[in-house]
Every structure is written in structure tokens, then in C-alpha cells.
Coordinates of C-alpha atoms in Angstrom, one line a residue:
X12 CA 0.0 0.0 0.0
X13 CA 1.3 3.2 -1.3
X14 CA 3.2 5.8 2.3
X15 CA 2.1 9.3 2.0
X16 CA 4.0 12.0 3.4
X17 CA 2.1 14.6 5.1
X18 CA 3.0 18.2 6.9
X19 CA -0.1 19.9 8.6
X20 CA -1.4 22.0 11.5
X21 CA -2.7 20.8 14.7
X22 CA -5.4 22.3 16.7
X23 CA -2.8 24.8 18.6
X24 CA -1.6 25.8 15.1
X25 CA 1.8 23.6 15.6
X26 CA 3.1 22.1 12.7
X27 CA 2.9 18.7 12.4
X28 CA 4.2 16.1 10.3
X29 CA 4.6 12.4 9.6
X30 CA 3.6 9.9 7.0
X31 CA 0.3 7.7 6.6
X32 CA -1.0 4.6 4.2
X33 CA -3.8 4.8 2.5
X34 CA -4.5 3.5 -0.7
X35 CA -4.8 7.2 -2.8
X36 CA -4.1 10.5 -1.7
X37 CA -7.7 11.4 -1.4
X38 CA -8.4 8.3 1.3
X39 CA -5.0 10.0 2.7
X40 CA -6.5 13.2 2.9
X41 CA -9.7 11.7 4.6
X42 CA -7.7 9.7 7.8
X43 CA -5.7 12.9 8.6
X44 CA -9.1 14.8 8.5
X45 CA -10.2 12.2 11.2
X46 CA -7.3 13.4 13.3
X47 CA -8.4 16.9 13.6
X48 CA -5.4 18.7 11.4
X49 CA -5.3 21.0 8.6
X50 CA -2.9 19.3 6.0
X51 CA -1.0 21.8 4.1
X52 CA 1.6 19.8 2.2
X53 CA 0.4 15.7 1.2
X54 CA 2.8 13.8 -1.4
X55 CA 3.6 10.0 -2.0
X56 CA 6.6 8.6 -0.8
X57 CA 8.6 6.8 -3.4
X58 CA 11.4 4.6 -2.2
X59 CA 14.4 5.4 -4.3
X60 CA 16.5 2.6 -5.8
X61 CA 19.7 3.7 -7.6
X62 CA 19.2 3.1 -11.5
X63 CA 21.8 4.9 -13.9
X64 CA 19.1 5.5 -16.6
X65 CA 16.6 7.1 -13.8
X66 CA 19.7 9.3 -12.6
X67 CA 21.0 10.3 -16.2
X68 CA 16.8 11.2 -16.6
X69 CA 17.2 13.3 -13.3
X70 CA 20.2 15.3 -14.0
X71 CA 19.2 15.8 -17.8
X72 CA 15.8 17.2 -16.4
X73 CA 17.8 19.9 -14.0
X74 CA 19.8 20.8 -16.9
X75 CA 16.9 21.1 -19.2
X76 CA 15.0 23.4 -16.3
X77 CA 17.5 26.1 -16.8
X78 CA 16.0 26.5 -20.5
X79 CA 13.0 28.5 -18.7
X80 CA 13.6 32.0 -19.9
X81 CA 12.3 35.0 -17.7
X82 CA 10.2 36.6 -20.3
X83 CA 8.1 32.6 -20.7
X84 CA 8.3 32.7 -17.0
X85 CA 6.5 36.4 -17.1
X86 CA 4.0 35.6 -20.2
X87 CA 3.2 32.1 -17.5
X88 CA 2.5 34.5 -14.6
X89 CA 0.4 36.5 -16.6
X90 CA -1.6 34.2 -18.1
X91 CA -2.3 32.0 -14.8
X92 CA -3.4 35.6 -13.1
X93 CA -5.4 35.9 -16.3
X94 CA -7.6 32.8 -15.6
X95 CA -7.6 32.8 -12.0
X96 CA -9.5 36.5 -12.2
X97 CA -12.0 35.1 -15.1
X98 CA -12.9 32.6 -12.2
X99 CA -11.9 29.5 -13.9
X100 CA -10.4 26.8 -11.2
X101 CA -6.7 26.3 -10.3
X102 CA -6.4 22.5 -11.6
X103 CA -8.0 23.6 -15.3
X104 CA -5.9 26.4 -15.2
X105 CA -3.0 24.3 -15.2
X106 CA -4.2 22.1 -17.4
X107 CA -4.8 24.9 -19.7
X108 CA -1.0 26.6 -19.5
X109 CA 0.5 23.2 -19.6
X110 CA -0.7 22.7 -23.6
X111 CA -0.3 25.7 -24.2
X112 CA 3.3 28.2 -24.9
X113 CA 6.7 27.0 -27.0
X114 CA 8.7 25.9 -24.4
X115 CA 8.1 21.9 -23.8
X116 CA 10.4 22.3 -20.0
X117 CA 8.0 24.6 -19.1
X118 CA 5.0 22.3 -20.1
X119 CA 6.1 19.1 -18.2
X120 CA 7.4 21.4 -15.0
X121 CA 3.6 22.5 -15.2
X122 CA 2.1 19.2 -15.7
X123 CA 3.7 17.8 -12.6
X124 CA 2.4 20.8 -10.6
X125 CA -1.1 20.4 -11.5
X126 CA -0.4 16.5 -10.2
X127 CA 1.2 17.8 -7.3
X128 CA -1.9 20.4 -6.3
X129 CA -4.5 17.8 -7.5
X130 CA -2.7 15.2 -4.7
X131 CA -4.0 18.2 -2.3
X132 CA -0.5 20.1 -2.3
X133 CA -0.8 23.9 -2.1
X134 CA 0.5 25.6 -5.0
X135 CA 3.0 27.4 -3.3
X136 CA 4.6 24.1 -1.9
X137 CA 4.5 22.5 -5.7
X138 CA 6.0 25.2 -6.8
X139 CA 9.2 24.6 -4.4
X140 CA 10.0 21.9 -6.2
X141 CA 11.4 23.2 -9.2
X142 CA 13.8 26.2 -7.9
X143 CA 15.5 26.9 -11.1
X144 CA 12.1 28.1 -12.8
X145 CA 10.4 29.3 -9.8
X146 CA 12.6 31.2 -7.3
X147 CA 12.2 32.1 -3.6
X148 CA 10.6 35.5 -3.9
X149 CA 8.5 33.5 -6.8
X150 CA 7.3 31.5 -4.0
X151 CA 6.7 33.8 -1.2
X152 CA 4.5 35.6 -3.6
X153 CA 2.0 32.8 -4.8
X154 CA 2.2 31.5 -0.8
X155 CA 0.9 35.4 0.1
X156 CA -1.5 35.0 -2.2
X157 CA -3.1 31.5 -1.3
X158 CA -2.8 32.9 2.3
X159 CA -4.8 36.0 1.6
X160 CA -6.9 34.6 -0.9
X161 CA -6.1 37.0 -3.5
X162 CA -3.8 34.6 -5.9
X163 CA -5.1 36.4 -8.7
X164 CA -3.8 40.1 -7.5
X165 CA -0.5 38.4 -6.2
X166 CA 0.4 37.0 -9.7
X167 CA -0.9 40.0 -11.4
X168 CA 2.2 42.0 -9.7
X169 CA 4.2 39.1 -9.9
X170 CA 4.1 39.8 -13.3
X171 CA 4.6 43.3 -13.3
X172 CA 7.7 43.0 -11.1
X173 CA 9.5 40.1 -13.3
X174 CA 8.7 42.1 -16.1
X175 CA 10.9 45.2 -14.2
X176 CA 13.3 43.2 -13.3
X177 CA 13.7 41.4 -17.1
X178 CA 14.1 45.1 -18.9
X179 CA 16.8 45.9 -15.9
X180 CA 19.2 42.7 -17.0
X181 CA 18.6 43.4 -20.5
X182 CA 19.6 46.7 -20.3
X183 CA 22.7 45.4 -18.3
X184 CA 23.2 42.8 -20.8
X185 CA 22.4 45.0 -23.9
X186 CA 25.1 47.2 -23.0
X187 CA 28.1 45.3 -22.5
X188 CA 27.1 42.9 -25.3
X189 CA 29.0 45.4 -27.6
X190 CA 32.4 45.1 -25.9
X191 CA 32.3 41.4 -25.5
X192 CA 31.3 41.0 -28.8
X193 CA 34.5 43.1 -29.9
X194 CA 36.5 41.0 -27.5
X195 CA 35.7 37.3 -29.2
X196 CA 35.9 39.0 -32.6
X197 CA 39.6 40.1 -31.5
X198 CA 40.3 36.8 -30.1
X199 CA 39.4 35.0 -33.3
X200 CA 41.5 37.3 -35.4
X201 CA 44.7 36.8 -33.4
X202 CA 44.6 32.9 -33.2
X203 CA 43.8 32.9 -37.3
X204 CA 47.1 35.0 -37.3
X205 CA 48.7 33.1 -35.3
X206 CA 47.7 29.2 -36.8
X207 CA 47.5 30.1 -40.5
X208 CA 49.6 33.4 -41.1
X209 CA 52.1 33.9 -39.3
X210 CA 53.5 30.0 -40.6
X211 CA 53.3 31.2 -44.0
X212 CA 56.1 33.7 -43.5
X213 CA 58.0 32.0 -40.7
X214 CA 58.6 29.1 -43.9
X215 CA 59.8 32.5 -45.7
X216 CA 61.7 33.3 -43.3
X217 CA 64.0 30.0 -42.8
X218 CA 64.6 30.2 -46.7
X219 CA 65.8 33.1 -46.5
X220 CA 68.2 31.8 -44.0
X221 CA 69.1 35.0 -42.0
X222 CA 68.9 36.0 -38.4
X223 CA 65.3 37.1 -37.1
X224 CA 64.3 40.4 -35.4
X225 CA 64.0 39.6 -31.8
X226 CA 59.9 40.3 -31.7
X227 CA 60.0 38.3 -35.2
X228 CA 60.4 35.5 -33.5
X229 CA 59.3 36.0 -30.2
X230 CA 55.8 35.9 -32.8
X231 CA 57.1 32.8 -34.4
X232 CA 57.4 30.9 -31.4
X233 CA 54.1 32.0 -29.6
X234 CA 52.2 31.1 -33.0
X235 CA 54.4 27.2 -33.2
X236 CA 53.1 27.0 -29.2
X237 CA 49.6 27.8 -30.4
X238 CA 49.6 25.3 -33.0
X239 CA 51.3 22.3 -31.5
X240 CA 49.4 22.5 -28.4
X241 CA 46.1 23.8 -29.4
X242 CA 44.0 21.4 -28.1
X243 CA 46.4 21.5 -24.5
X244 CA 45.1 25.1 -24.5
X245 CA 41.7 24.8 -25.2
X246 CA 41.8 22.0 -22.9
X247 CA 43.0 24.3 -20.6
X248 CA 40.8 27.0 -21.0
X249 CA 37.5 24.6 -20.5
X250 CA 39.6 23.4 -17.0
X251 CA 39.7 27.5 -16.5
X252 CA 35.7 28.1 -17.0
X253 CA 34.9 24.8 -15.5
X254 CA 36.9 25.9 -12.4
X255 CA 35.1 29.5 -12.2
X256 CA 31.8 28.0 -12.5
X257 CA 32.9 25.6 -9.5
X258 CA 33.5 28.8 -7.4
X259 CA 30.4 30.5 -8.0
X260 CA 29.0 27.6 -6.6
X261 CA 31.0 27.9 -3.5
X262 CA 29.3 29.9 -0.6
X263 CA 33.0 31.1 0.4
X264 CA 34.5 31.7 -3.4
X265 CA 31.4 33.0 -4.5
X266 CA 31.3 35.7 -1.9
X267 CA 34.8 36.6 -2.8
X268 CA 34.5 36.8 -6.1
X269 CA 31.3 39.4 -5.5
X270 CA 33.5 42.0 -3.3
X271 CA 36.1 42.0 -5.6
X272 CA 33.7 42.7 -8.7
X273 CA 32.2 45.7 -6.8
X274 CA 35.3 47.1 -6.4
X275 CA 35.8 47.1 -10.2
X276 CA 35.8 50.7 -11.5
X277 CA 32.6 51.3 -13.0
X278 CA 31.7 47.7 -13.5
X279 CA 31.2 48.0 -9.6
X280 CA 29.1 50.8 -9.8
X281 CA 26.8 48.8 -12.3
X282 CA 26.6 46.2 -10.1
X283 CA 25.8 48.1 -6.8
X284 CA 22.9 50.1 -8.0
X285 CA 21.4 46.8 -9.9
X286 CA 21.3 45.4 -6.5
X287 CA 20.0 47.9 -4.8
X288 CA 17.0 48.1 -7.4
X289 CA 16.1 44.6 -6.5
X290 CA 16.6 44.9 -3.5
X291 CA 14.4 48.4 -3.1
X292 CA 11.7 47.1 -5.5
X293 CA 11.5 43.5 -4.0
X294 CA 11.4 44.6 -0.2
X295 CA 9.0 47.5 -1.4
X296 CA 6.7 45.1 -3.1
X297 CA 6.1 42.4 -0.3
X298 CA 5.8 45.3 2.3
X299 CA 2.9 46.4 0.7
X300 CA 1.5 43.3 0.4
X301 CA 1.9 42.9 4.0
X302 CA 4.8 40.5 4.7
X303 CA 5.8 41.0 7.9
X304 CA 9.5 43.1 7.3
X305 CA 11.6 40.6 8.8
X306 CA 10.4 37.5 6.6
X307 CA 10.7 40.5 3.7
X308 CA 14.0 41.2 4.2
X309 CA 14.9 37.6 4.0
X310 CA 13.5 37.2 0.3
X311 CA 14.8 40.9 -0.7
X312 CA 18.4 40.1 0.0
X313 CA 18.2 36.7 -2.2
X314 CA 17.5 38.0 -5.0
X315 CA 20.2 40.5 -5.5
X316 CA 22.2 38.8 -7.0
X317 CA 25.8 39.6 -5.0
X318 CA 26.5 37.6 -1.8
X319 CA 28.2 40.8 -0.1
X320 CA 24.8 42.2 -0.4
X321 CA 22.9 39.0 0.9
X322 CA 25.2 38.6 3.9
X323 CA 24.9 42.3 4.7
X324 CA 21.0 42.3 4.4
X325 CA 21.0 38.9 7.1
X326 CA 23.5 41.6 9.3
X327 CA 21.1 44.5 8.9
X328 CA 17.8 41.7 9.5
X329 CA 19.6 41.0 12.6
X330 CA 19.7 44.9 14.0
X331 CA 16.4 44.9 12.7
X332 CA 15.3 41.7 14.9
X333 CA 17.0 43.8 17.7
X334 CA 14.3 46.5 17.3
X335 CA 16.5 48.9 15.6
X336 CA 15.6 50.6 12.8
X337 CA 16.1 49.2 9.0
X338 CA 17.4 52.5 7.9
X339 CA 19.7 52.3 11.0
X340 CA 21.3 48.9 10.0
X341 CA 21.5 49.6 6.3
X342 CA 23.6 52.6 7.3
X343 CA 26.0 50.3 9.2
X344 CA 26.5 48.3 6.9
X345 CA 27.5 50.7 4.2
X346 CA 27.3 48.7 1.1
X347 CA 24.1 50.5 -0.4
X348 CA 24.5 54.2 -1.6
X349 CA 24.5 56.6 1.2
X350 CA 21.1 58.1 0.0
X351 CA 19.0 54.5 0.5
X352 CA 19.4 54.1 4.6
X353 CA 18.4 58.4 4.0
X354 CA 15.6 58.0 2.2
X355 CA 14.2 54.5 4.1
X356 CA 14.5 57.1 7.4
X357 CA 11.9 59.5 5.5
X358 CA 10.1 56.4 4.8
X359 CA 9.6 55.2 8.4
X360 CA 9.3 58.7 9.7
X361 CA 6.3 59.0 7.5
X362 CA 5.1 55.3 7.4
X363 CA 5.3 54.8 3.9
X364 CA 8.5 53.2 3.7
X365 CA 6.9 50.8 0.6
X366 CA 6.5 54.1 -1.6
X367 CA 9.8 55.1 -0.3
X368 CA 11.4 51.9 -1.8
X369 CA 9.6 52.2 -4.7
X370 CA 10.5 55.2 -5.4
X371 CA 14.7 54.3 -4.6
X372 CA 14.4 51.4 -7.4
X373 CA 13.1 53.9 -9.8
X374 CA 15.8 56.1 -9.3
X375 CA 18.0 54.0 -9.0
X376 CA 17.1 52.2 -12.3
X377 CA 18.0 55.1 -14.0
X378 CA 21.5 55.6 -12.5
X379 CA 21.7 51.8 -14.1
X380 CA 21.2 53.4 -17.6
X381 CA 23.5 56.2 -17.0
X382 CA 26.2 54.1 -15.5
X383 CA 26.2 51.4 -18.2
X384 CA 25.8 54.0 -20.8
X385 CA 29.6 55.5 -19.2
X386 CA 31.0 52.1 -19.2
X387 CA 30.0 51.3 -22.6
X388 CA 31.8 54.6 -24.0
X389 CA 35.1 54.3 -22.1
X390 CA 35.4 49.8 -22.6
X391 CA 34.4 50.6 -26.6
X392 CA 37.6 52.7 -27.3
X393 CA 39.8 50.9 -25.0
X394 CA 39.1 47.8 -26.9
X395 CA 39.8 48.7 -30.0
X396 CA 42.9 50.3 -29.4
X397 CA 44.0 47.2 -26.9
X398 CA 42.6 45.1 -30.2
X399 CA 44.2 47.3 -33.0
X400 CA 48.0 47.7 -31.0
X401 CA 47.6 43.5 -31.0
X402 CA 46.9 43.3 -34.4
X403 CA 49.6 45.8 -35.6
X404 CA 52.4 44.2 -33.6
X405 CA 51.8 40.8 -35.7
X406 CA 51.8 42.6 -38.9
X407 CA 54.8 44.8 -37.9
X408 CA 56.8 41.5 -36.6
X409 CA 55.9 39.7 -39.8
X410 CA 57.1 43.0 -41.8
X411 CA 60.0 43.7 -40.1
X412 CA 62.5 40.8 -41.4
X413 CA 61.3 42.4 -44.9
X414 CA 62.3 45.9 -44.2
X415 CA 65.8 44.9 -42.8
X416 CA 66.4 43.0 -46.2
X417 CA 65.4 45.7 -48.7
X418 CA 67.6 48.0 -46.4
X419 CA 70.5 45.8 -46.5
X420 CA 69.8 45.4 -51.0
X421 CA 69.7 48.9 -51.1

């Protein structure tokens, strides 16, 4: 007989948990009913028996989960609001979205939910387990909104903030897509020199028989590296981004890696103010929904993005926790702009500290444009020059065994 797993409150509002047979999940649902508990969470237990083909499945489905893009994730959210507000119930809803759009990841991850909500799992709790398409402040959202009754009005800003925060990367993105772009171009262009040019004359040059200029063959013998241990080097280079991926993925590297980035000239002061518009706009939006601020602050500092900033916010919750003020904490902490803790004061002196935030990520935002706009206009010209001078010196080493021979003929 199938084990369910159950997680529900008691009648002192204790959470409870534990696991039960029954023969479905609705006969389930009936014998915890009979105990006098309020199940929140009801799945079937599966015992797991290792199986290579069920494991390659498992991590193929992970990988194929980061295919969800935010603007599918947005049109999703939209639509579900859409449905719920015409009245039409959460299971046929699902049912609906999971035929439905061009992305066949975000159709199964669907489908399972539906199962998951139909086994008498809240939506918030099905939703938990698929955390690269649905993130925490995702979550908190559609949990508020089951809580309050008022799904349809949760997604409908759900929506509305994704969509924010979706223009904000892609104007991040947009930006420096130009510089990298002339960065791969340049790195194409030297290793063609240097595998099918540069040989050409160095065969010249050994027929000719005479002595090389020193940056001659200084060229000569980077470009013979290059093409007797190309694959060694790209072997290496894969070890290199395999290794940096590695550390992002590390609690301890991954913070490192963040302070050092924010003290990158102007690449820092991208990434600052891009936090502290999600940060501004996310705490903003659950305040006024009427998270309680510590539980707000929680979610706000996951989602921007740098660990400095998440460990400071958990600092800053903790002052808060203490009963001291959030603009207080933030101010100790000094990793936001001077003027957020300023303006959060006004906030809280006035009581609207949710317009306050709201109106910091708008600001903000626009500092975004203004900073990437600066950054794109100094990286563009250093580039190219950094691109032209590499260029140049292979021609002008190739060259320069031909200028010392016509000298020495004339």
C-alpha cells in the first residue's frame, strides 16, 4: 500500500508532520481529516533505488529546467493571473498553460504541478519543487496570495515585477554585449594569425636563412606554441571556466568573487545600483503586500544577486530583529548608496516606507542606464585600441625581417 507523506497543522496551530497509508491521496487526505489537522503539504513517498538510466533522466531534467527563460516565466505568470480573475479553477488552469506556450520544459514542470496540487498540495509548496524556474521571492508571492486569498492580484504583480526586473538585465546585458562581442571578434582574429599566417612567413623566413628580429620571433614561437598545443590550450581553457563555475557555486569563493567585482571601477558601480534596485523594489513590493518586514528582508536580499549584499542584508535583519531601525542597520553596513538608509529614514518617519522603496528602485534604475551608458563609452575605445595595438604588432613583426632586407639590398 502506497506511504504518503504529510505536513499539517494541529489544533494549537503547531506544525505537524509524519507519514500515513492509505490507498490514494484522497483516502490519505480523509484519515488525517479524522485526526483533527489542517494538511498543508500531502505527497507519495517513493522509495528510491539507484538506476543509472533514472539518474541520467534526473540530471538531464535539472539541466533542461534552466532552458526557462524570464520573459516565458512572465508571459506564464500572466496568463495563470489571467484565468484565475475570469474565475476558472486552479487544476483547469494548469491544465490549460501546460498545452499551451513554446517551451516543452515549461509544459512538463507544469504538468507535474497540477499532479502535485490535484494530490491536495498547495501551489506554493509544488512550486518549491522546481527552484530553477520558480525562485524564492516567486514563491513567497503565490504562498501570500493563497494565504490572503487573493492569488489572482499576487500573480498580477508578480508579473509586473518580473517584467521590471527582465528590462533591468537586458539593459545590463544589452550594454556590454558590444564590448564582449569586440572581444571574441579580436580573439578569433589573433589565433587565425597566429595558426595560419604567421606560418606562411616563418617558412619564408627559414629560406631566406638570415637572423630574425627579436619580436619576429618572439611571434614565431608563440604562434608554433599555439599550433602544436592547441587542443592542451583549449583543454585548458574549459579546466579554466569549469573551475570559475565551480567557485560560483561555492558559498566562500562566490562571496569573494562578488567583493572584488564591486570594487571594479565602473563595473562596480553597475553592479551596486542593480542590486539595490532589487533589493528596493522587492522589499517594497512584499511590504505592501503585507509581509511582515523581517520575513521580507529575508527574500529581498536573495534576489540580488551579489552575496556581499545578501550577507549584509541577514546583518542588517539581525539589528532589525533587535528593534533597531532598517534604515539604521542599512547605514551600518555601508554597502548601499549613502542616499538608500536616508531616504528609508523619511520612509519610516512618515510610514510609507513601501512608496519610499519604490521610489529608490526607480531612481535608481536610471542611475543603471546612465552608469552602463559611461562604461560602454570608455570599454568601446579601449578595446579597439587594446585590439588594434595586438593586431599591428603581428603585422609589424611579420614586416619587419622584410624591411631589414630591402635596407641591407639597397
Amino acid at each position: 500500500m502506497p506511504r504518503f507523506e504529510y505536513r499539517a497543522k494541529d489544533g494549537a496551530g503547531q506544525t505537524v508532520q509524519g507519514e500515513v497509508l492509505a490507498a490514494t491521496s484522497v483516502e490519505a487526505l480523509q484519515l488525517l481529516r479524522g485526526q483533527d489537522v489542517l494538511v498543508t503539504c500531502l505527497q507519495e513517498k517513493v522509495e528510491r533505488v539507484f538506476n543509472l538510466s533514472d539518474q541520467l533522466t534526473g540530471w538531464s531534467r535539472q539541466w533542461n529546467l534552466r532552458g526557462v527563460s524570464s520573459k516565458e516565466l512572465v508571459v506564464f505568470t500572466h496568463q495563470l493571473a489571467t484565468l484565475i480573475r475570469a474565475g476558472v479553477p486552479l487544476l483547469e488552469c494548469l491544465d490549460i498553460l501546460s498545452s499551451e506556450g513554446e517551451n516543452p520544459t515549461l509544459q512538463q514542470v507544469v504538468k507535474r504541478i497540477r499532479a502535485d496540487v490535484e494530490g491536495g498540495t498547495f501551489l506554493a509548496d509544488a512550486l518549491k519543487r522546481y527552484p530553477t524556474v520558480f525562485h524564492e521571492f516567486y514563491r513567497s508571492m503565490v504562498e501570500v496570495g493563497e494565504t490572503t486569498g487573493r492569488l489572482d492580484e499576487s500573480l498580477t504583480q508578480l508579473a509586473v515585477y518580473l517584467d521590471k526586473q527582465a528590462q533591468l538585465r537586458a539593459k545590463i546585458f544589452s550594454g556590454l554585449a558590444y564590448p564582449a562581442l569586440l572581444v571574441a571578434v579580436a580573439m578569433i582574429v589573433l589565433v587565425f594569425l597566429l595558426i595560419w599566417v604567421v606560418p606562411l612567413f616563418s617558412g619564408l623566413f627559414q629560406d631566406m636563412g638570415e637572423s630574425l628580429p627579436w619580436l619576429t620571433q618572439v611571434v614565431i614561437d608563440v604562434a608554433e606554441g599555439v599550433r602544436h598545443h592547441f587542443f592542451l590550450l583549449v583543454t585548458l581553457l574549459g579546466t579554466f571556466v569549469m573551475g570559475i563555475r565551480w567557485m560560483l557555486k561555492n558559498q566562500k569563493s562566490r562571496q569573494a568573487i562578488d567583493g572584488w567585482v564591486l570594487r571594479v571601477p565602473l563595473l562596480g558601480s553597475v553592479i551596486q545600483k542593480a542590486a539595490t534596485v532589487r533589493f528596493a523594489r522587492t522589499l517594497g513590493f512584499l511590504v505592501r503586500r503585507g509581509v511582515p518586514l523581517l520575513y521580507a528582508l529575508g527574500v529581498a536580499g536573495t534576489v540580488t544577486g551579489n552575496k556581499v549584499f545578501e550577507q549584509s542584508i541577514k546583518l542588517a535583519t539581525t539589528g532589525v530583529q533587535d528593534g533597531r531601525p532598517l534604515s539604521e542597520t542599512l547605514r551600518a553596513r555601508q554597502i548601499f548608496p549613502p542616499m538608500v538608509p536616508q531616504m528609508i529614514k523619511v520612509g519610516e518617519s512618515t510610514g510609507s516606507i513601501d512608496v519610499m522603496l519604490e521610489k529608490i528602485a526607480d531612481l535608481f534604475e536610471q542611475e543603471v542606464d546612465r552608469t552602463v551608458a559611461t562604461l560602454t563609452s570608455v570599454l568601446e575605445p579601449f578595446i579597439i585600441l587594446v585590439v588594434g595595438c595586438g593586431i599591428a604588432l603581428v603585422v609589424v613583426a611579420m614586416y619587419l625581417p622584410i624591411f631589414s632586407i630591402g635596407s641591407v639590398i639597397g
